[in-house]
Amino acid sequence: MSTQTATPTTGQAAADERSSLVKLYLSRGVLAVAWALAFAAVHEDVDAPAVTLLVVYPLIDAVSSLLDYRATPDGAERRVTAFNGVLSTLAAVALGIAGAGGVAPVLHVFGVWAVVSGAAQVIVGWRRRGPEYGKQWPTLISGGLSFLVGITYNIQAAGDHPSLDVLSVYATGGGVWFILQALLLGWKSRQLRTRTV
């Protein structure tokens, strides 16, 4: 009898987690695209509006990590999600400080954050790659690209003409991948519900 009752409970828990993740990924994606549009309009100078937005972006990720942490059962990905939340909070502080130094320090900090958070995203996506979570390929691609792009930002920061134009592109790409993951996960949830009816 215990086996028969455990399966529906587990299934319901997975369904609840999928529902939470769909909302989280969709919100995260829309916010990233909105941030990219706002930053594209103000980043010509590293002034107060630009620095404010630079601080806000990793804070969005930190809040998302907190919500993900609360919705995720105990496991390795939950610990990585907690780490990413702390990392993003520290990145927000570091970007606020780096903004006083201009474009190159901002790119350095953003690049380091993109590398480490991208690696964390790949780990979480890999842990959730089962069919019940839609394989997580958008998350895996997004995390991998973040890792690679972060390296290029540090290379650009050391060059003669670093530019913050790339950050709007980064946020837009990340937002699109989050939205794709939300749509894929939503489709998988509907598919699983249909099978159980």
PDB file of N, CA, C and O in Angstrom, residues 117-186:
ATOM      1  N   SER A 117      28.035  31.610 -13.192  1.00  0.00           N
ATOM      2  CA  SER A 117      26.591  31.350 -13.158  1.00  0.00           C
ATOM      3  C   SER A 117      26.163  30.478 -14.330  1.00  0.00           C
ATOM      4  O   SER A 117      25.237  29.663 -14.210  1.00  0.00           O
ATOM      5  N   GLY A 118      26.854  30.623 -15.469  1.00  0.00           N
ATOM      6  CA  GLY A 118      26.567  29.757 -16.607  1.00  0.00           C
ATOM      7  C   GLY A 118      26.880  28.310 -16.295  1.00  0.00           C
ATOM      8  O   GLY A 118      26.114  27.399 -16.625  1.00  0.00           O
ATOM      9  N   ALA A 119      28.022  28.085 -15.623  1.00  0.00           N
ATOM     10  CA  ALA A 119      28.378  26.722 -15.210  1.00  0.00           C
ATOM     11  C   ALA A 119      27.350  26.164 -14.235  1.00  0.00           C
ATOM     12  O   ALA A 119      26.939  24.997 -14.337  1.00  0.00           O
ATOM     13  N   ALA A 120      26.896  27.007 -13.302  1.00  0.00           N
ATOM     14  CA  ALA A 120      25.873  26.563 -12.342  1.00  0.00           C
ATOM     15  C   ALA A 120      24.573  26.218 -13.053  1.00  0.00           C
ATOM     16  O   ALA A 120      23.894  25.237 -12.717  1.00  0.00           O
ATOM     17  N   GLN A 121      24.226  27.021 -14.066  1.00  0.00           N
ATOM     18  CA  GLN A 121      23.001  26.768 -14.817  1.00  0.00           C
ATOM     19  C   GLN A 121      23.075  25.438 -15.561  1.00  0.00           C
ATOM     20  O   GLN A 121      22.085  24.694 -15.630  1.00  0.00           O
ATOM     21  N   VAL A 122      24.225  25.137 -16.108  1.00  0.00           N
ATOM     22  CA  VAL A 122      24.413  23.858 -16.797  1.00  0.00           C
ATOM     23  C   VAL A 122      24.247  22.699 -15.814  1.00  0.00           C
ATOM     24  O   VAL A 122      23.604  21.683 -16.131  1.00  0.00           O
ATOM     25  N   ILE A 123      24.799  22.843 -14.623  1.00  0.00           N
ATOM     26  CA  ILE A 123      24.693  21.778 -13.621  1.00  0.00           C
ATOM     27  C   ILE A 123      23.235  21.544 -13.248  1.00  0.00           C
ATOM     28  O   ILE A 123      22.761  20.400 -13.190  1.00  0.00           O
ATOM     29  N   VAL A 124      22.498  22.634 -13.000  1.00  0.00           N
ATOM     30  CA  VAL A 124      21.085  22.494 -12.635  1.00  0.00           C
ATOM     31  C   VAL A 124      20.294  21.886 -13.785  1.00  0.00           C
ATOM     32  O   VAL A 124      19.471  20.982 -13.591  1.00  0.00           O
ATOM     33  N   GLY A 125      20.536  22.375 -15.000  1.00  0.00           N
ATOM     34  CA  GLY A 125      19.835  21.826 -16.163  1.00  0.00           C
ATOM     35  C   GLY A 125      20.144  20.357 -16.371  1.00  0.00           C
ATOM     36  O   GLY A 125      19.257  19.563 -16.714  1.00  0.00           O
ATOM     37  N   TRP A 126      21.389  19.973 -16.134  1.00  0.00           N
ATOM     38  CA  TRP A 126      21.787  18.570 -16.292  1.00  0.00           C
ATOM     39  C   TRP A 126      21.094  17.688 -15.266  1.00  0.00           C
ATOM     40  O   TRP A 126      20.653  16.577 -15.578  1.00  0.00           O
ATOM     41  N   ARG A 127      20.966  18.195 -14.046  1.00  0.00           N
ATOM     42  CA  ARG A 127      20.293  17.429 -12.992  1.00  0.00           C
ATOM     43  C   ARG A 127      18.800  17.283 -13.283  1.00  0.00           C
ATOM     44  O   ARG A 127      18.170  16.340 -12.818  1.00  0.00           O
ATOM     45  N   ARG A 128      18.223  18.220 -14.046  1.00  0.00           N
ATOM     46  CA  ARG A 128      16.792  18.188 -14.348  1.00  0.00           C
ATOM     47  C   ARG A 128      16.508  17.711 -15.771  1.00  0.00           C
ATOM     48  O   ARG A 128      15.431  17.943 -16.298  1.00  0.00           O
ATOM     49  N   ARG A 129      17.443  17.034 -16.396  1.00  0.00           N
ATOM     50  CA  ARG A 129      17.313  16.739 -17.814  1.00  0.00           C
ATOM     51  C   ARG A 129      16.335  15.604 -18.125  1.00  0.00           C
ATOM     52  O   ARG A 129      16.148  15.261 -19.279  1.00  0.00           O
ATOM     53  N   GLY A 130      15.696  15.014 -17.117  1.00  0.00           N
ATOM     54  CA  GLY A 130      14.764  13.917 -17.347  1.00  0.00           C
ATOM     55  C   GLY A 130      13.573  14.357 -18.190  1.00  0.00           C
ATOM     56  O   GLY A 130      13.261  15.550 -18.299  1.00  0.00           O
ATOM     57  N   PRO A 131      12.867  13.413 -18.800  1.00  0.00           N
ATOM     58  CA  PRO A 131      11.751  13.749 -19.685  1.00  0.00           C
ATOM     59  C   PRO A 131      10.621  14.493 -18.990  1.00  0.00           C
ATOM     60  O   PRO A 131       9.899  15.260 -19.622  1.00  0.00           O
ATOM     61  N   GLU A 132      10.452  14.279 -17.682  1.00  0.00           N
ATOM     62  CA  GLU A 132       9.361  14.962 -16.974  1.00  0.00           C
ATOM     63  C   GLU A 132       9.600  16.464 -16.858  1.00  0.00           C
ATOM     64  O   GLU A 132       8.686  17.229 -16.563  1.00  0.00           O
ATOM     65  N   TYR A 133      10.838  16.915 -17.103  1.00  0.00           N
ATOM     66  CA  TYR A 133      11.156  18.345 -17.068  1.00  0.00           C
ATOM     67  C   TYR A 133      11.553  18.875 -18.438  1.00  0.00           C
ATOM     68  O   TYR A 133      12.243  19.893 -18.546  1.00  0.00           O
ATOM     69  N   GLY A 134      11.120  18.182 -19.483  1.00  0.00           N
ATOM     70  CA  GLY A 134      11.316  18.696 -20.830  1.00  0.00           C
ATOM     71  C   GLY A 134      12.743  18.677 -21.329  1.00  0.00           C
ATOM     72  O   GLY A 134      13.130  19.482 -22.170  1.00  0.00           O
ATOM     73  N   LYS A 135      13.546  17.767 -20.781  1.00  0.00           N
ATOM     74  CA  LYS A 135      14.940  17.571 -21.205  1.00  0.00           C
ATOM     75  C   LYS A 135      15.863  18.734 -20.847  1.00  0.00           C
ATOM     76  O   LYS A 135      17.075  18.581 -20.822  1.00  0.00           O
ATOM     77  N   GLN A 136      15.320  19.959 -20.636  1.00  0.00           N
ATOM     78  CA  GLN A 136      16.099  21.121 -20.191  1.00  0.00           C
ATOM     79  C   GLN A 136      17.149  21.578 -21.206  1.00  0.00           C
ATOM     80  O   GLN A 136      18.111  22.272 -20.846  1.00  0.00           O
ATOM     81  N   TRP A 137      16.973  21.246 -22.492  1.00  0.00           N
ATOM     82  CA  TRP A 137      18.011  21.649 -23.434  1.00  0.00           C
ATOM     83  C   TRP A 137      18.136  23.164 -23.583  1.00  0.00           C
ATOM     84  O   TRP A 137      19.261  23.668 -23.763  1.00  0.00           O
ATOM     85  N   PRO A 138      17.054  23.974 -23.503  1.00  0.00           N
ATOM     86  CA  PRO A 138      17.283  25.425 -23.554  1.00  0.00           C
ATOM     87  C   PRO A 138      18.131  25.919 -22.384  1.00  0.00           C
ATOM     88  O   PRO A 138      18.984  26.798 -22.553  1.00  0.00           O
ATOM     89  N   THR A 139      17.899  25.355 -21.201  1.00  0.00           N
ATOM     90  CA  THR A 139      18.689  25.750 -20.033  1.00  0.00           C
ATOM     91  C   THR A 139      20.149  25.359 -20.207  1.00  0.00           C
ATOM     92  O   THR A 139      21.061  26.131 -19.872  1.00  0.00           O
ATOM     93  N   LEU A 140      20.387  24.166 -20.732  1.00  0.00           N
ATOM     94  CA  LEU A 140      21.758  23.708 -20.944  1.00  0.00           C
ATOM     95  C   LEU A 140      22.481  24.573 -21.977  1.00  0.00           C
ATOM     96  O   LEU A 140      23.638  24.959 -21.787  1.00  0.00           O
ATOM     97  N   ILE A 141      21.788  24.913 -23.066  1.00  0.00           N
ATOM     98  CA  ILE A 141      22.393  25.758 -24.098  1.00  0.00           C
ATOM     99  C   ILE A 141      22.672  27.149 -23.546  1.00  0.00           C
ATOM    100  O   ILE A 141      23.748  27.725 -23.751  1.00  0.00           O
ATOM    101  N   SER A 142      21.679  27.700 -22.834  1.00  0.00           N
ATOM    102  CA  SER A 142      21.836  29.037 -22.270  1.00  0.00           C
ATOM    103  C   SER A 142      23.004  29.102 -21.297  1.00  0.00           C
ATOM    104  O   SER A 142      23.822  30.032 -21.335  1.00  0.00           O
ATOM    105  N   GLY A 143      23.112  28.114 -20.417  1.00  0.00           N
ATOM    106  CA  GLY A 143      24.213  28.095 -19.460  1.00  0.00           C
ATOM    107  C   GLY A 143      25.563  27.946 -20.143  1.00  0.00           C
ATOM    108  O   GLY A 143      26.532  28.611 -19.778  1.00  0.00           O
ATOM    109  N   GLY A 144      25.617  27.081 -21.154  1.00  0.00           N
ATOM    110  CA  GLY A 144      26.863  26.896 -21.892  1.00  0.00           C
ATOM    111  C   GLY A 144      27.292  28.158 -22.612  1.00  0.00           C
ATOM    112  O   GLY A 144      28.476  28.530 -22.604  1.00  0.00           O
ATOM    113  N   LEU A 145      26.323  28.848 -23.239  1.00  0.00           N
ATOM    114  CA  LEU A 145      26.640  30.098 -23.930  1.00  0.00           C
ATOM    115  C   LEU A 145      27.087  31.174 -22.948  1.00  0.00           C
ATOM    116  O   LEU A 145      28.001  31.945 -23.227  1.00  0.00           O
ATOM    117  N   SER A 146      26.431  31.222 -21.782  1.00  0.00           N
ATOM    118  CA  SER A 146      26.824  32.190 -20.761  1.00  0.00           C
ATOM    119  C   SER A 146      28.275  31.971 -20.346  1.00  0.00           C
ATOM    120  O   SER A 146      29.047  32.931 -20.198  1.00  0.00           O
ATOM    121  N   PHE A 147      28.643  30.722 -20.164  1.00  0.00           N
ATOM    122  CA  PHE A 147      30.019  30.385 -19.789  1.00  0.00           C
ATOM    123  C   PHE A 147      31.006  30.885 -20.847  1.00  0.00           C
ATOM    124  O   PHE A 147      32.001  31.546 -20.525  1.00  0.00           O
ATOM    125  N   LEU A 148      30.717  30.591 -22.110  1.00  0.00           N
ATOM    126  CA  LEU A 148      31.625  30.970 -23.195  1.00  0.00           C
ATOM    127  C   LEU A 148      31.664  32.476 -23.405  1.00  0.00           C
ATOM    128  O   LEU A 148      32.731  33.074 -23.585  1.00  0.00           O
ATOM    129  N   VAL A 149      30.489  33.100 -23.371  1.00  0.00           N
ATOM    130  CA  VAL A 149      30.415  34.541 -23.588  1.00  0.00           C
ATOM    131  C   VAL A 149      31.116  35.294 -22.464  1.00  0.00           C
ATOM    132  O   VAL A 149      31.770  36.318 -22.695  1.00  0.00           O
ATOM    133  N   GLY A 150      30.988  34.789 -21.236  1.00  0.00           N
ATOM    134  CA  GLY A 150      31.670  35.436 -20.124  1.00  0.00           C
ATOM    135  C   GLY A 150      33.174  35.493 -20.332  1.00  0.00           C
ATOM    136  O   GLY A 150      33.830  36.489 -19.981  1.00  0.00           O
ATOM    137  N   ILE A 151      33.731  34.453 -20.910  1.00  0.00           N
ATOM    138  CA  ILE A 151      35.171  34.441 -21.211  1.00  0.00           C
ATOM    139  C   ILE A 151      35.502  35.531 -22.221  1.00  0.00           C
ATOM    140  O   ILE A 151      36.484  36.270 -22.061  1.00  0.00           O
ATOM    141  N   THR A 152      34.672  35.661 -23.258  1.00  0.00           N
ATOM    142  CA  THR A 152      34.938  36.679 -24.283  1.00  0.00           C
ATOM    143  C   THR A 152      34.811  38.089 -23.709  1.00  0.00           C
ATOM    144  O   THR A 152      35.532  38.997 -24.131  1.00  0.00           O
ATOM    145  N   TYR A 153      33.921  38.279 -22.741  1.00  0.00           N
ATOM    146  CA  TYR A 153      33.794  39.610 -22.133  1.00  0.00           C
ATOM    147  C   TYR A 153      35.077  40.006 -21.419  1.00  0.00           C
ATOM    148  O   TYR A 153      35.488  41.179 -21.462  1.00  0.00           O
ATOM    149  N   ASN A 154      35.711  39.062 -20.761  1.00  0.00           N
ATOM    150  CA  ASN A 154      36.967  39.376 -20.092  1.00  0.00           C
ATOM    151  C   ASN A 154      38.073  39.669 -21.091  1.00  0.00           C
ATOM    152  O   ASN A 154      38.946  40.508 -20.837  1.00  0.00           O
ATOM    153  N   ILE A 155      38.025  39.001 -22.228  1.00  0.00           N
ATOM    154  CA  ILE A 155      39.001  39.294 -23.290  1.00  0.00           C
ATOM    155  C   ILE A 155      38.742  40.691 -23.848  1.00  0.00           C
ATOM    156  O   ILE A 155      39.669  41.488 -24.048  1.00  0.00           O
ATOM    157  N   GLN A 156      37.464  41.016 -24.099  1.00  0.00           N
ATOM    158  CA  GLN A 156      37.118  42.339 -24.619  1.00  0.00           C
ATOM    159  C   GLN A 156      37.488  43.443 -23.633  1.00  0.00           C
ATOM    160  O   GLN A 156      37.929  44.526 -24.023  1.00  0.00           O
ATOM    161  N   ALA A 157      37.286  43.167 -22.345  1.00  0.00           N
ATOM    162  CA  ALA A 157      37.582  44.171 -21.324  1.00  0.00           C
ATOM    163  C   ALA A 157      39.061  44.545 -21.317  1.00  0.00           C
ATOM    164  O   ALA A 157      39.427  45.680 -20.969  1.00  0.00           O
ATOM    165  N   ALA A 158      39.909  43.598 -21.705  1.00  0.00           N
ATOM    166  CA  ALA A 158      41.343  43.855 -21.739  1.00  0.00           C
ATOM    167  C   ALA A 158      41.782  44.528 -23.034  1.00  0.00           C
ATOM    168  O   ALA A 158      42.947  44.923 -23.168  1.00  0.00           O
ATOM    169  N   GLY A 159      40.866  44.676 -23.982  1.00  0.00           N
ATOM    170  CA  GLY A 159      41.187  45.276 -25.267  1.00  0.00           C
ATOM    171  C   GLY A 159      41.170  46.795 -25.227  1.00  0.00           C
ATOM    172  O   GLY A 159      40.980  47.422 -24.186  1.00  0.00           O
ATOM    173  N   ASP A 160      41.337  47.385 -26.413  1.00  0.00           N
ATOM    174  CA  ASP A 160      41.435  48.842 -26.511  1.00  0.00           C
ATOM    175  C   ASP A 160      40.072  49.531 -26.481  1.00  0.00           C
ATOM    176  O   ASP A 160      39.976  50.678 -26.045  1.00  0.00           O
ATOM    177  N   HIS A 161      39.046  48.863 -26.981  1.00  0.00           N
ATOM    178  CA  HIS A 161      37.741  49.509 -27.086  1.00  0.00           C
ATOM    179  C   HIS A 161      36.625  48.622 -26.519  1.00  0.00           C
ATOM    180  O   HIS A 161      35.749  48.150 -27.258  1.00  0.00           O
ATOM    181  N   PRO A 162      36.633  48.403 -25.211  1.00  0.00           N
ATOM    182  CA  PRO A 162      35.541  47.608 -24.627  1.00  0.00           C
ATOM    183  C   PRO A 162      34.215  48.346 -24.735  1.00  0.00           C
ATOM    184  O   PRO A 162      34.171  49.588 -24.701  1.00  0.00           O
ATOM    185  N   SER A 163      33.150  47.604 -24.884  1.00  0.00           N
ATOM    186  CA  SER A 163      31.825  48.212 -25.035  1.00  0.00           C
ATOM    187  C   SER A 163      30.800  47.420 -24.228  1.00  0.00           C
ATOM    188  O   SER A 163      30.886  46.195 -24.116  1.00  0.00           O
ATOM    189  N   LEU A 164      29.821  48.154 -23.688  1.00  0.00           N
ATOM    190  CA  LEU A 164      28.747  47.509 -22.945  1.00  0.00           C
ATOM    191  C   LEU A 164      27.574  47.116 -23.843  1.00  0.00           C
ATOM    192  O   LEU A 164      26.573  46.595 -23.345  1.00  0.00           O
ATOM    193  N   ASP A 165      27.687  47.355 -25.156  1.00  0.00           N
ATOM    194  CA  ASP A 165      26.617  46.956 -26.081  1.00  0.00           C
ATOM    195  C   ASP A 165      26.304  45.469 -25.947  1.00  0.00           C
ATOM    196  O   ASP A 165      25.149  45.056 -26.091  1.00  0.00           O
ATOM    197  N   VAL A 166      27.334  44.682 -25.676  1.00  0.00           N
ATOM    198  CA  VAL A 166      27.173  43.226 -25.648  1.00  0.00           C
ATOM    199  C   VAL A 166      26.253  42.764 -24.517  1.00  0.00           C
ATOM    200  O   VAL A 166      25.675  41.677 -24.594  1.00  0.00           O
ATOM    201  N   LEU A 167      26.102  43.580 -23.475  1.00  0.00           N
ATOM    202  CA  LEU A 167      25.309  43.135 -22.329  1.00  0.00           C
ATOM    203  C   LEU A 167      23.825  43.070 -22.654  1.00  0.00           C
ATOM    204  O   LEU A 167      23.111  42.191 -22.151  1.00  0.00           O
ATOM    205  N   SER A 168      23.342  43.985 -23.503  1.00  0.00           N
ATOM    206  CA  SER A 168      21.945  43.920 -23.923  1.00  0.00           C
ATOM    207  C   SER A 168      21.692  42.671 -24.759  1.00  0.00           C
ATOM    208  O   SER A 168      20.643  42.033 -24.647  1.00  0.00           O
ATOM    209  N   VAL A 169      22.677  42.334 -25.602  1.00  0.00           N
ATOM    210  CA  VAL A 169      22.562  41.121 -26.414  1.00  0.00           C
ATOM    211  C   VAL A 169      22.547  39.894 -25.513  1.00  0.00           C
ATOM    212  O   VAL A 169      21.762  38.959 -25.701  1.00  0.00           O
ATOM    213  N   TYR A 170      23.423  39.893 -24.501  1.00  0.00           N
ATOM    214  CA  TYR A 170      23.497  38.786 -23.545  1.00  0.00           C
ATOM    215  C   TYR A 170      22.156  38.585 -22.845  1.00  0.00           C
ATOM    216  O   TYR A 170      21.638  37.464 -22.754  1.00  0.00           O
ATOM    217  N   ALA A 171      21.590  39.679 -22.325  1.00  0.00           N
ATOM    218  CA  ALA A 171      20.331  39.585 -21.588  1.00  0.00           C
ATOM    219  C   ALA A 171      19.183  39.144 -22.491  1.00  0.00           C
ATOM    220  O   ALA A 171      18.326  38.344 -22.086  1.00  0.00           O
ATOM    221  N   THR A 172      19.169  39.656 -23.725  1.00  0.00           N
ATOM    222  CA  THR A 172      18.118  39.252 -24.661  1.00  0.00           C
ATOM    223  C   THR A 172      18.201  37.766 -24.970  1.00  0.00           C
ATOM    224  O   THR A 172      17.190  37.048 -24.940  1.00  0.00           O
ATOM    225  N   GLY A 173      19.418  37.292 -25.252  1.00  0.00           N
ATOM    226  CA  GLY A 173      19.587  35.868 -25.536  1.00  0.00           C
ATOM    227  C   GLY A 173      19.186  35.004 -24.357  1.00  0.00           C
ATOM    228  O   GLY A 173      18.476  34.008 -24.503  1.00  0.00           O
ATOM    229  N   GLY A 174      19.624  35.405 -23.159  1.00  0.00           N
ATOM    230  CA  GLY A 174      19.254  34.645 -21.966  1.00  0.00           C
ATOM    231  C   GLY A 174      17.752  34.631 -21.754  1.00  0.00           C
ATOM    232  O   GLY A 174      17.170  33.601 -21.405  1.00  0.00           O
ATOM    233  N   GLY A 175      17.110  35.785 -21.989  1.00  0.00           N
ATOM    234  CA  GLY A 175      15.656  35.863 -21.828  1.00  0.00           C
ATOM    235  C   GLY A 175      14.920  34.951 -22.784  1.00  0.00           C
ATOM    236  O   GLY A 175      13.957  34.274 -22.402  1.00  0.00           O
ATOM    237  N   VAL A 176      15.375  34.928 -24.031  1.00  0.00           N
ATOM    238  CA  VAL A 176      14.732  34.079 -25.043  1.00  0.00           C
ATOM    239  C   VAL A 176      14.856  32.602 -24.658  1.00  0.00           C
ATOM    240  O   VAL A 176      13.888  31.829 -24.766  1.00  0.00           O
ATOM    241  N   TRP A 177      16.029  32.200 -24.176  1.00  0.00           N
ATOM    242  CA  TRP A 177      16.206  30.802 -23.770  1.00  0.00           C
ATOM    243  C   TRP A 177      15.334  30.445 -22.581  1.00  0.00           C
ATOM    244  O   TRP A 177      14.766  29.351 -22.505  1.00  0.00           O
ATOM    245  N   PHE A 178      15.182  31.373 -21.620  1.00  0.00           N
ATOM    246  CA  PHE A 178      14.303  31.119 -20.479  1.00  0.00           C
ATOM    247  C   PHE A 178      12.852  30.966 -20.935  1.00  0.00           C
ATOM    248  O   PHE A 178      12.116  30.095 -20.452  1.00  0.00           O
ATOM    249  N   ILE A 179      12.434  31.810 -21.859  1.00  0.00           N
ATOM    250  CA  ILE A 179      11.054  31.728 -22.371  1.00  0.00           C
ATOM    251  C   ILE A 179      10.838  30.418 -23.111  1.00  0.00           C
ATOM    252  O   ILE A 179       9.804  29.755 -22.946  1.00  0.00           O
ATOM    253  N   LEU A 180      11.826  30.012 -23.908  1.00  0.00           N
ATOM    254  CA  LEU A 180      11.728  28.726 -24.611  1.00  0.00           C
ATOM    255  C   LEU A 180      11.629  27.567 -23.622  1.00  0.00           C
ATOM    256  O   LEU A 180      10.857  26.625 -23.818  1.00  0.00           O
ATOM    257  N   GLN A 181      12.416  27.641 -22.535  1.00  0.00           N
ATOM    258  CA  GLN A 181      12.359  26.582 -21.533  1.00  0.00           C
ATOM    259  C   GLN A 181      10.993  26.545 -20.861  1.00  0.00           C
ATOM    260  O   GLN A 181      10.453  25.467 -20.588  1.00  0.00           O
ATOM    261  N   ALA A 182      10.418  27.723 -20.599  1.00  0.00           N
ATOM    262  CA  ALA A 182       9.081  27.785 -19.994  1.00  0.00           C
ATOM    263  C   ALA A 182       8.043  27.168 -20.923  1.00  0.00           C
ATOM    264  O   ALA A 182       7.179  26.397 -20.484  1.00  0.00           O
ATOM    265  N   LEU A 183       8.129  27.493 -22.202  1.00  0.00           N
ATOM    266  CA  LEU A 183       7.169  26.946 -23.170  1.00  0.00           C
ATOM    267  C   LEU A 183       7.324  25.433 -23.296  1.00  0.00           C
ATOM    268  O   LEU A 183       6.328  24.699 -23.350  1.00  0.00           O
ATOM    269  N   LEU A 184       8.567  24.960 -23.330  1.00  0.00           N
ATOM    270  CA  LEU A 184       8.815  23.524 -23.442  1.00  0.00           C
ATOM    271  C   LEU A 184       8.305  22.787 -22.210  1.00  0.00           C
ATOM    272  O   LEU A 184       7.673  21.730 -22.314  1.00  0.00           O
ATOM    273  N   LEU A 185       8.546  23.360 -21.045  1.00  0.00           N
ATOM    274  CA  LEU A 185       8.112  22.729 -19.806  1.00  0.00           C
ATOM    275  C   LEU A 185       6.590  22.758 -19.677  1.00  0.00           C
ATOM    276  O   LEU A 185       5.980  21.799 -19.204  1.00  0.00           O
ATOM    277  N   GLY A 186       5.976  23.857 -20.122  1.00  0.00           N
ATOM    278  CA  GLY A 186       4.518  23.928 -20.122  1.00  0.00           C
ATOM    279  C   GLY A 186       3.906  22.893 -21.042  1.00  0.00           C
ATOM    280  O   GLY A 186       2.903  22.245 -20.705  1.00  0.00           O
TER     281      GLY A 186
END
